Coordinates of C-alpha atoms in Angstrom, one line a residue:
M10 CA -9.9 31.6 -3.5
L11 CA -6.3 32.5 -3.6
T12 CA -5.8 30.8 -6.9
A13 CA -8.0 31.0 -9.9
I14 CA -6.7 28.7 -12.6
P15 CA -7.9 25.0 -12.0
P16 CA -5.5 22.3 -13.1
N17 CA -7.9 20.7 -15.7
I18 CA -5.2 20.1 -18.1
P19 CA -1.5 19.6 -17.3
P20 CA 0.3 22.6 -18.3
P21 CA 2.7 21.5 -21.2
Q22 CA 6.3 21.0 -20.4
V23 CA 6.2 22.3 -16.8
E24 CA 9.9 21.7 -15.9
T25 CA 11.1 24.5 -13.9
I26 CA 10.8 27.9 -12.3
S27 CA 13.8 29.7 -13.6
P28 CA 15.6 32.3 -11.4
T29 CA 15.4 34.5 -14.4
L30 CA 11.7 34.8 -14.3
T31 CA 10.3 38.2 -13.3
R32 CA 8.1 38.5 -10.2
D33 CA 4.9 38.6 -12.2
D34 CA 5.9 35.4 -14.0
L35 CA 6.5 33.6 -10.8
V36 CA 3.1 34.6 -9.5
E37 CA 1.6 33.3 -12.6
E38 CA 3.5 29.9 -12.0
V39 CA 1.7 29.8 -8.4
K40 CA -1.7 30.3 -10.2
L41 CA -1.3 27.2 -12.2
T42 CA -2.2 24.9 -9.4
I43 CA -5.4 25.6 -7.2
I44 CA -5.2 24.9 -3.6
S45 CA -8.8 25.0 -2.3
H46 CA -11.3 23.0 -0.3
P47 CA -14.8 23.9 1.0
Y48 CA -13.5 23.0 4.5
L49 CA -11.0 26.1 4.4
D50 CA -13.8 28.4 3.2
D51 CA -16.2 27.2 5.9
T52 CA -13.6 27.5 8.7
M53 CA -12.5 30.9 7.7
N54 CA -16.1 32.2 7.8
K55 CA -16.4 30.8 11.2
I56 CA -13.2 32.3 12.4
R57 CA -14.2 35.7 11.0
Q58 CA -17.2 35.7 13.3
E59 CA -15.2 35.0 16.3
P60 CA -14.1 38.2 18.2
I61 CA -10.5 38.4 19.3
P62 CA -9.6 40.6 22.4
W63 CA -6.9 42.7 20.8
E64 CA -7.3 45.3 23.6
E65 CA -6.3 42.7 26.2
Y66 CA -3.2 41.8 24.0
T67 CA -2.4 45.4 24.0
N68 CA -2.7 45.8 27.9
V69 CA -0.3 42.9 28.4
G70 CA 2.2 44.3 25.9
L71 CA 1.8 41.5 23.3
I72 CA 1.0 44.0 20.6
S73 CA 1.4 47.7 20.4
E74 CA -1.5 50.3 20.1
N75 CA -0.4 50.9 16.6
E76 CA -0.6 47.3 15.7
M77 CA -4.1 47.0 17.2
A78 CA -5.1 50.0 15.2
M79 CA -3.9 48.4 12.1
I80 CA -5.6 45.2 12.7
K81 CA -9.0 46.8 13.5
H82 CA -8.7 48.9 10.2
V83 CA -8.8 45.8 8.0
E84 CA -10.6 43.2 10.1
N85 CA -13.6 41.8 8.4
K86 CA -13.3 44.1 5.4
S87 CA -14.4 43.0 1.9
V88 CA -12.0 42.7 -1.0
E89 CA -13.2 46.0 -2.2
E90 CA -12.7 47.8 1.0
L91 CA -9.2 46.3 1.3
E92 CA -8.1 47.4 -2.1
P93 CA -7.1 51.1 -1.2
I94 CA -5.9 50.0 2.1
M95 CA -3.6 47.4 0.7
T96 CA -2.4 49.5 -2.3
E97 CA -1.1 52.2 0.0
H98 CA 0.1 50.1 3.1
G99 CA 0.3 46.6 1.9
R100 CA 4.1 46.3 2.7
Y101 CA 3.5 47.3 6.3
Y102 CA 0.5 44.8 6.6
A103 CA 2.7 42.0 5.3
L104 CA 5.4 42.8 7.9
L105 CA 2.7 43.1 10.7
Y106 CA 1.2 39.8 9.9
L107 CA 4.7 38.0 9.8
E108 CA 5.6 39.5 13.1
L109 CA 2.3 38.5 14.6
M110 CA 2.9 35.0 13.4
Q111 CA 6.1 34.9 14.9
K112 CA 5.4 36.2 18.3
L113 CA 1.8 35.0 19.2
A114 CA 0.9 31.5 20.3
R115 CA -2.7 31.4 21.1
V116 CA -4.6 29.3 18.6
D117 CA -7.5 31.7 18.1
T118 CA -5.4 34.7 17.4
L119 CA -3.1 32.7 14.9
Q120 CA -6.2 31.5 13.2
K121 CA -7.4 35.1 12.8
V122 CA -4.0 36.3 11.5
L123 CA -4.1 33.6 8.9
V124 CA -7.5 34.7 7.8
L125 CA -6.4 38.3 7.5
I126 CA -3.4 37.2 5.3
H127 CA -5.9 35.3 3.2
D128 CA -8.1 38.3 2.8
M129 CA -5.1 40.4 1.9
L130 CA -4.1 37.9 -0.9
N131 CA -7.6 37.0 -2.1
E132 CA -8.0 37.9 -5.8
H133 CA -4.6 39.6 -5.5
E134 CA -1.9 36.9 -5.5
E135 CA 0.6 39.4 -6.7
R136 CA 0.6 40.8 -3.2
I137 CA 2.7 37.8 -2.1
Y138 CA 5.8 39.8 -3.1
L139 CA 5.1 42.2 -0.1
F140 CA 5.9 39.2 2.2
H141 CA 9.2 38.5 0.5
E142 CA 10.2 42.1 0.9
A143 CA 9.8 41.6 4.5
K144 CA 13.0 39.9 4.4
K145 CA 14.8 43.2 4.5
D146 CA 13.4 43.7 8.1
N147 CA 14.1 40.1 9.5
P148 CA 16.2 37.4 7.8
E149 CA 13.7 34.8 9.2
F150 CA 11.1 36.3 7.0
P151 CA 8.9 35.2 5.1
F152 CA 9.3 31.5 5.6
G153 CA 10.2 31.3 9.3
P154 CA 6.9 32.3 10.9
F155 CA 5.0 29.8 8.8
H156 CA 7.3 27.0 9.6
K157 CA 7.0 27.8 13.4
V158 CA 3.2 27.4 13.6
L159 CA 3.3 24.1 11.8
S160 CA 4.3 22.7 15.2
I161 CA 0.8 23.9 16.7
N162 CA -1.7 21.1 17.0
D163 CA -4.6 22.7 15.2
E164 CA -6.0 21.5 11.9
F165 CA -6.8 24.8 10.3
I166 CA -3.5 26.5 11.4
G167 CA -1.6 23.6 9.9
I168 CA -3.2 23.5 6.5
Q169 CA -3.7 27.2 6.1
S170 CA -0.1 28.1 7.0
S171 CA 1.3 25.3 4.8
K172 CA -0.9 26.7 1.9
L173 CA 0.5 30.2 2.5
L174 CA 4.0 28.8 2.9
T175 CA 3.7 27.0 -0.5
M176 CA 2.6 30.2 -2.2
L177 CA 5.6 31.9 -0.9
I178 CA 8.0 29.1 -1.8
C179 CA 6.7 28.9 -5.3
S180 CA 6.7 32.6 -5.9
T181 CA 10.5 33.2 -5.5
S182 CA 13.7 31.9 -6.9
H183 CA 15.2 31.8 -3.3
R184 CA 15.0 28.2 -2.0
D185 CA 13.5 27.4 1.4
I186 CA 16.2 25.9 3.6
N187 CA 13.6 24.1 5.8
I188 CA 12.0 22.3 2.8
H189 CA 13.0 18.8 4.1
E190 CA 11.2 19.6 7.4
F191 CA 8.1 20.8 5.4
F192 CA 8.1 17.6 3.4
R193 CA 8.3 15.6 6.7
W194 CA 5.4 17.5 7.9
I195 CA 3.3 16.9 4.8
T196 CA 4.2 13.2 4.8
F197 CA 2.6 13.0 8.3
Q198 CA -0.4 14.8 7.1
L199 CA -1.0 12.5 4.0
Q200 CA -1.6 9.8 6.6
S201 CA -4.5 11.7 8.3
R202 CA -7.9 10.0 8.4
Q203 CA -9.4 13.3 7.5
Q204 CA -9.9 13.3 3.7
H205 CA -9.9 17.1 3.2
I206 CA -6.5 17.2 4.9
V207 CA -5.2 14.6 2.5
D208 CA -6.7 16.3 -0.5
L209 CA -5.2 19.6 0.2
N210 CA -1.7 18.3 1.0
I211 CA -1.7 16.7 -2.5
Q212 CA -2.7 19.9 -4.1
I213 CA 0.1 21.5 -2.1
L214 CA 2.6 18.9 -3.5
D215 CA 1.3 19.7 -7.1
A216 CA 2.4 23.2 -6.6
L217 CA 5.8 22.4 -5.0
F218 CA 6.8 19.9 -7.5
H219 CA 6.9 22.7 -10.1
V220 CA 10.2 23.5 -8.6
P221 CA 12.9 20.8 -9.6
E222 CA 14.9 20.8 -6.5
Y223 CA 11.8 20.1 -4.3
R224 CA 11.1 17.0 -6.4
T225 CA 14.4 15.7 -5.3
A226 CA 13.9 16.8 -1.7
F227 CA 10.6 14.9 -1.6
W228 CA 12.0 11.8 -3.0
E229 CA 14.7 11.9 -0.2
T230 CA 12.2 12.4 2.5
P231 CA 11.7 9.1 4.6
H232 CA 8.4 7.4 3.8
A233 CA 7.2 10.3 1.5
I234 CA 7.1 8.6 -1.9
D235 CA 5.6 5.4 -0.3
T236 CA 2.8 7.3 1.4
L237 CA 1.9 9.2 -1.8
V238 CA 1.8 6.1 -3.9
S239 CA -0.2 4.2 -1.3
I240 CA -2.8 6.9 -1.4
L241 CA -2.9 6.4 -5.2
K242 CA -3.4 2.7 -4.7
A243 CA -6.1 3.0 -2.3
N244 CA -8.2 5.5 -4.3
K245 CA -9.1 3.6 -7.4
H246 CA -12.7 4.5 -7.0
S247 CA -12.3 8.1 -6.1
D248 CA -13.6 11.0 -8.1
P249 CA -11.5 11.8 -11.3
Q250 CA -10.3 15.1 -10.1
K251 CA -8.7 13.4 -7.1
I252 CA -7.1 10.9 -9.3
Y253 CA -5.9 13.6 -11.6
E254 CA -4.2 15.5 -8.7
L255 CA -2.5 12.3 -7.4
T256 CA -1.1 11.4 -10.9
F257 CA -0.2 15.0 -11.8
A258 CA 2.1 14.9 -8.7
I259 CA 3.7 11.6 -9.8
W260 CA 4.2 13.1 -13.3
L261 CA 5.9 16.1 -12.1
L262 CA 8.2 13.9 -9.8
T263 CA 9.2 11.8 -12.8
F264 CA 10.9 14.6 -14.4
D265 CA 13.6 14.0 -11.8
E266 CA 16.1 11.3 -13.3
Q267 CA 16.7 9.8 -9.9
V268 CA 12.9 9.5 -9.3
A269 CA 12.4 8.1 -12.8
K270 CA 15.1 5.4 -12.4
N271 CA 13.9 4.1 -8.9
L272 CA 10.1 4.8 -8.8
D273 CA 8.8 1.6 -10.2
K274 CA 11.5 -0.5 -8.6
K275 CA 10.4 1.0 -5.2
C276 CA 6.7 1.4 -5.6
K277 CA 5.7 -0.8 -8.6
I278 CA 4.1 2.3 -10.0
I279 CA 3.7 1.2 -13.7
P280 CA 0.9 -1.4 -13.3
V281 CA -0.9 1.0 -10.9
L282 CA -1.0 3.9 -13.5
L283 CA -1.9 1.5 -16.2
D284 CA -4.9 0.2 -14.3
Y285 CA -6.1 3.7 -13.7
A286 CA -5.6 4.7 -17.5
K287 CA -7.6 1.7 -18.4
S288 CA -10.5 2.3 -16.0
T289 CA -10.8 6.1 -16.2
P290 CA -13.3 7.8 -18.6
K291 CA -11.5 11.2 -18.2
E292 CA -9.2 12.3 -21.0
K293 CA -7.1 14.5 -18.7
V294 CA -6.3 11.5 -16.5
I295 CA -5.1 9.4 -19.5
R296 CA -3.0 12.2 -20.7
V297 CA -1.1 12.7 -17.5
I298 CA -0.6 9.1 -17.0
I299 CA 0.8 8.7 -20.6
A300 CA 2.9 11.7 -20.0
T301 CA 4.4 10.0 -16.9
F302 CA 5.1 7.0 -18.9
K303 CA 6.9 9.0 -21.5
N304 CA 9.0 10.5 -18.8
L305 CA 10.0 7.2 -17.4
I306 CA 11.1 6.0 -20.9
E307 CA 13.0 9.2 -21.7
K308 CA 14.7 9.7 -18.3
A309 CA 15.4 5.9 -17.5
P310 CA 14.5 3.3 -20.3
T311 CA 16.8 0.6 -18.9
E312 CA 15.1 0.6 -15.5
N313 CA 11.5 0.9 -16.8
M314 CA 11.2 -0.7 -20.4
S315 CA 11.0 -4.3 -19.1
A316 CA 8.3 -3.7 -16.5
M317 CA 6.3 -1.8 -19.0
L318 CA 6.4 -4.7 -21.6
V319 CA 5.6 -7.1 -18.9
A320 CA 2.6 -5.1 -17.8
K321 CA 1.4 -5.1 -21.4
L322 CA 1.6 -1.5 -21.9
L323 CA 2.3 -1.8 -25.7
P324 CA -1.0 -3.4 -26.7
F325 CA -2.7 -0.8 -24.5
T326 CA -1.1 2.2 -26.3
E327 CA -1.7 0.6 -29.5
H328 CA -5.4 0.6 -28.4
L329 CA -5.2 4.2 -27.4
A330 CA -3.8 5.2 -30.8
T331 CA -7.2 4.1 -32.5
R332 CA -9.1 6.6 -30.4
K333 CA -9.8 10.2 -31.2
W334 CA -8.2 12.8 -28.9
S335 CA -8.9 16.6 -28.3
D336 CA -5.2 17.3 -27.7
Q337 CA -2.5 16.7 -30.2
E338 CA 0.1 16.4 -27.3
I339 CA -1.4 13.2 -26.2
V340 CA -1.5 11.8 -29.7
D341 CA 2.3 12.6 -30.0
D342 CA 3.0 10.9 -26.6
I343 CA 1.2 7.8 -27.6
E344 CA 3.1 7.5 -30.9
Y345 CA 6.4 8.1 -29.1
M346 CA 5.6 5.4 -26.6
I347 CA 4.4 2.9 -29.3
T348 CA 7.7 3.4 -31.2
E349 CA 10.0 2.8 -28.2
L350 CA 8.1 -0.2 -26.8
Q351 CA 8.1 -1.9 -30.2
Q352 CA 11.8 -1.4 -30.6
N353 CA 12.6 -2.6 -27.1
F354 CA 10.1 -5.6 -27.3
Q355 CA 12.0 -6.9 -30.4
S356 CA 15.4 -6.4 -28.6
L357 CA 14.5 -8.0 -25.2
S358 CA 15.5 -11.6 -24.5
T359 CA 13.1 -14.1 -23.1
F360 CA 14.8 -14.4 -19.9
E361 CA 14.8 -10.4 -19.5
V362 CA 11.0 -10.6 -20.0
Y363 CA 10.7 -13.4 -17.4
A364 CA 12.8 -11.6 -14.9
S365 CA 10.6 -8.5 -15.3
E366 CA 7.5 -10.5 -14.8
V367 CA 8.9 -11.9 -11.5
E368 CA 10.2 -8.6 -10.2
T369 CA 6.6 -6.9 -10.9
G370 CA 4.9 -9.9 -9.6
R371 CA 2.7 -10.1 -12.7
L372 CA 2.9 -13.6 -13.8
H373 CA 0.8 -14.7 -16.7
W374 CA 0.3 -18.2 -18.3
E375 CA 0.4 -16.4 -21.8
S376 CA 4.2 -15.8 -21.3
P377 CA 6.0 -18.5 -23.3
S378 CA 8.7 -18.8 -20.7
H379 CA 6.3 -20.8 -18.2
A380 CA 5.3 -23.5 -20.5
S381 CA 8.6 -23.9 -22.4
E382 CA 10.9 -26.9 -21.2
N383 CA 13.6 -25.5 -23.3
F384 CA 13.5 -22.1 -21.4
W385 CA 14.0 -23.9 -18.2
K386 CA 16.8 -26.2 -19.5
Q387 CA 18.7 -23.1 -20.6
N388 CA 17.8 -20.7 -17.8
A389 CA 17.1 -22.6 -14.5
N390 CA 20.5 -21.9 -13.1
R391 CA 20.1 -18.1 -13.7
L392 CA 17.6 -18.0 -10.9
N393 CA 20.6 -18.5 -8.6
E394 CA 22.3 -15.2 -9.9
K395 CA 22.6 -12.2 -7.5
D396 CA 22.4 -14.4 -4.3
Q397 CA 19.2 -16.2 -5.7
H398 CA 17.4 -12.9 -6.4
L399 CA 14.7 -14.3 -8.7
L400 CA 14.3 -17.3 -6.6
R401 CA 13.7 -15.4 -3.4
L402 CA 11.2 -13.3 -5.2
L403 CA 9.2 -16.3 -6.3
A404 CA 9.3 -17.6 -2.8
R405 CA 8.0 -14.2 -1.6
L406 CA 5.2 -14.2 -4.1
L407 CA 4.0 -17.7 -2.7
S408 CA 3.6 -15.9 0.7
T409 CA 2.3 -12.6 -0.3
S410 CA 0.1 -12.8 -3.4
T411 CA -3.5 -13.4 -3.2
D412 CA -3.8 -13.9 -6.9
F413 CA -4.6 -17.6 -7.6
T414 CA -2.8 -17.4 -11.0
V415 CA 0.3 -15.9 -9.6
L416 CA 0.5 -18.6 -6.8
A417 CA 0.0 -21.4 -9.4
I418 CA 2.6 -20.1 -11.7
A419 CA 5.1 -19.5 -8.9
C420 CA 4.7 -23.2 -7.8
H421 CA 5.0 -24.2 -11.4
D422 CA 8.2 -22.3 -11.8
L423 CA 9.9 -23.4 -8.6
G424 CA 9.2 -26.9 -9.6
Q425 CA 10.8 -26.4 -13.0
Y426 CA 13.8 -24.8 -11.3
V427 CA 14.3 -27.7 -9.0
K428 CA 13.9 -30.1 -12.0
Y429 CA 16.3 -28.4 -14.4
S430 CA 18.9 -26.7 -12.2
S431 CA 22.4 -28.2 -12.3
D432 CA 23.3 -26.7 -9.1
P433 CA 23.5 -29.6 -6.4
N434 CA 22.3 -27.0 -3.7
S435 CA 19.0 -26.2 -5.6
K436 CA 16.9 -28.2 -3.1
S437 CA 18.5 -26.8 -0.1
Y438 CA 18.1 -23.2 -1.5
L439 CA 14.3 -23.8 -1.6
Q440 CA 14.2 -25.0 1.9
S441 CA 16.4 -22.3 3.3
I442 CA 14.2 -19.5 1.8
G443 CA 10.9 -21.2 2.9
A444 CA 9.7 -22.1 -0.5
K445 CA 9.4 -25.8 0.1
Q446 CA 7.3 -25.5 3.2
R447 CA 5.0 -22.9 1.5
I448 CA 4.6 -25.0 -1.6
M449 CA 3.5 -28.0 0.5
E450 CA 1.0 -25.8 2.4
L451 CA -0.5 -24.7 -1.0
M452 CA -1.3 -28.3 -1.7
T453 CA -4.5 -27.7 0.3
H454 CA -5.3 -24.3 -1.2
Q455 CA -8.9 -23.7 -2.1
D456 CA -8.1 -23.2 -5.8
A457 CA -7.7 -26.4 -7.9
G458 CA -5.1 -24.9 -10.1
V459 CA -3.0 -23.8 -7.3
R460 CA -3.3 -27.3 -5.5
Y461 CA -2.3 -29.0 -8.9
Q462 CA 0.8 -27.0 -9.5
A463 CA 1.9 -27.2 -5.8
L464 CA 1.5 -30.9 -6.0
C465 CA 3.5 -31.0 -9.2
A466 CA 6.3 -29.0 -7.8
T467 CA 6.2 -31.1 -4.6
Q468 CA 6.7 -34.3 -6.8
K469 CA 9.6 -32.8 -8.7
Y470 CA 11.3 -31.7 -5.5
F471 CA 11.3 -35.2 -4.1
A472 CA 11.9 -36.8 -7.4
M473 CA 15.3 -35.1 -7.8
T474 CA 18.3 -36.5 -6.0
T475 CA 20.1 -34.2 -3.6

């Protein structure tokens, strides 16, 4: 393995890779996150056994006699056998491998070169600096050759070159100017049907997100954050390590203020993370989720607090406070969240709570706003604000939700709206956004509660004069 420290516990306060760090410090940062999979190990073992006709390449001028001799000197050598060779000639091998990556095109030879690089770095991550030094010989080094081969349609070349590219990116204060292109490539890989491809790319993101600028770059990549969150939502029954790696990536992203402000608005991440925290038996998963919530509160309280209260995060954190934890940091984070949530709960207006319910799609009969005639007398007209924003969201819930309770409450609320709104156009608003037709369709719904609320809403609609 190229990395030796598994991410069982999130490193505390991972915030940045400073340009002032020494080379050794940067190498240690890389080792914080493991990037490994049995698929890679098995494939590399098979590639080692496949002979490459280096002599033929020499004959046609693709490689020189000296390059061939250097390759044959290290091919299939053990870690121990490579030690003295790399100690004396490591810089020349780093330069050789980068040049081969740049000029060769055959899949089998590129696979072999990637294995040679792996063997050079195996148990010696500090040798990564030799590849950075190659920049003196070619300004496209060390990143360029790895970006180039990502376009080759080969699974192993793609994942191994992206793994090595990640090690290079995370072991220098110099920023990769092609990082947006790399994130587009990763986003495509995250949509693979091959689970090992998805798993490895999540590990790669866990490493890259240690660099603050790259969190922003990922957020700005089209479809990137949606793809990552969709994987999280689809893997509720996966093993805890995979859930941890996914939530670890989300946590690192939320150190970015732009991400913290917009993540829940865009992806409805708060209820998803809360569900995982409730269902997981693993402390490390709960810890990273609570740390994510803390980031969302610290970085963007205005944008996230209402959604947290609607999702009932306060009673959950109060429950967590009664449990025993092995790490003081999670205890501190829980106490911080309880304090902040309690203070905001007291200052939040009833309508703000209701608006957050609608925006998150988490409607509950327990909320006093639904049953209160007073609430609707005072607030029905507010559903027309911002171009009928809340009204349109309720209508959308009628068409998209599969939760019977949500459907019933949405019908009820739209009935109350048309009953108490003083706007003479309220009925035409419902008709123009499709709510009237959908409510009438729900009068034949399989659930009795939905049918009843749809019937009541229809009666109110036709009882009110235009």
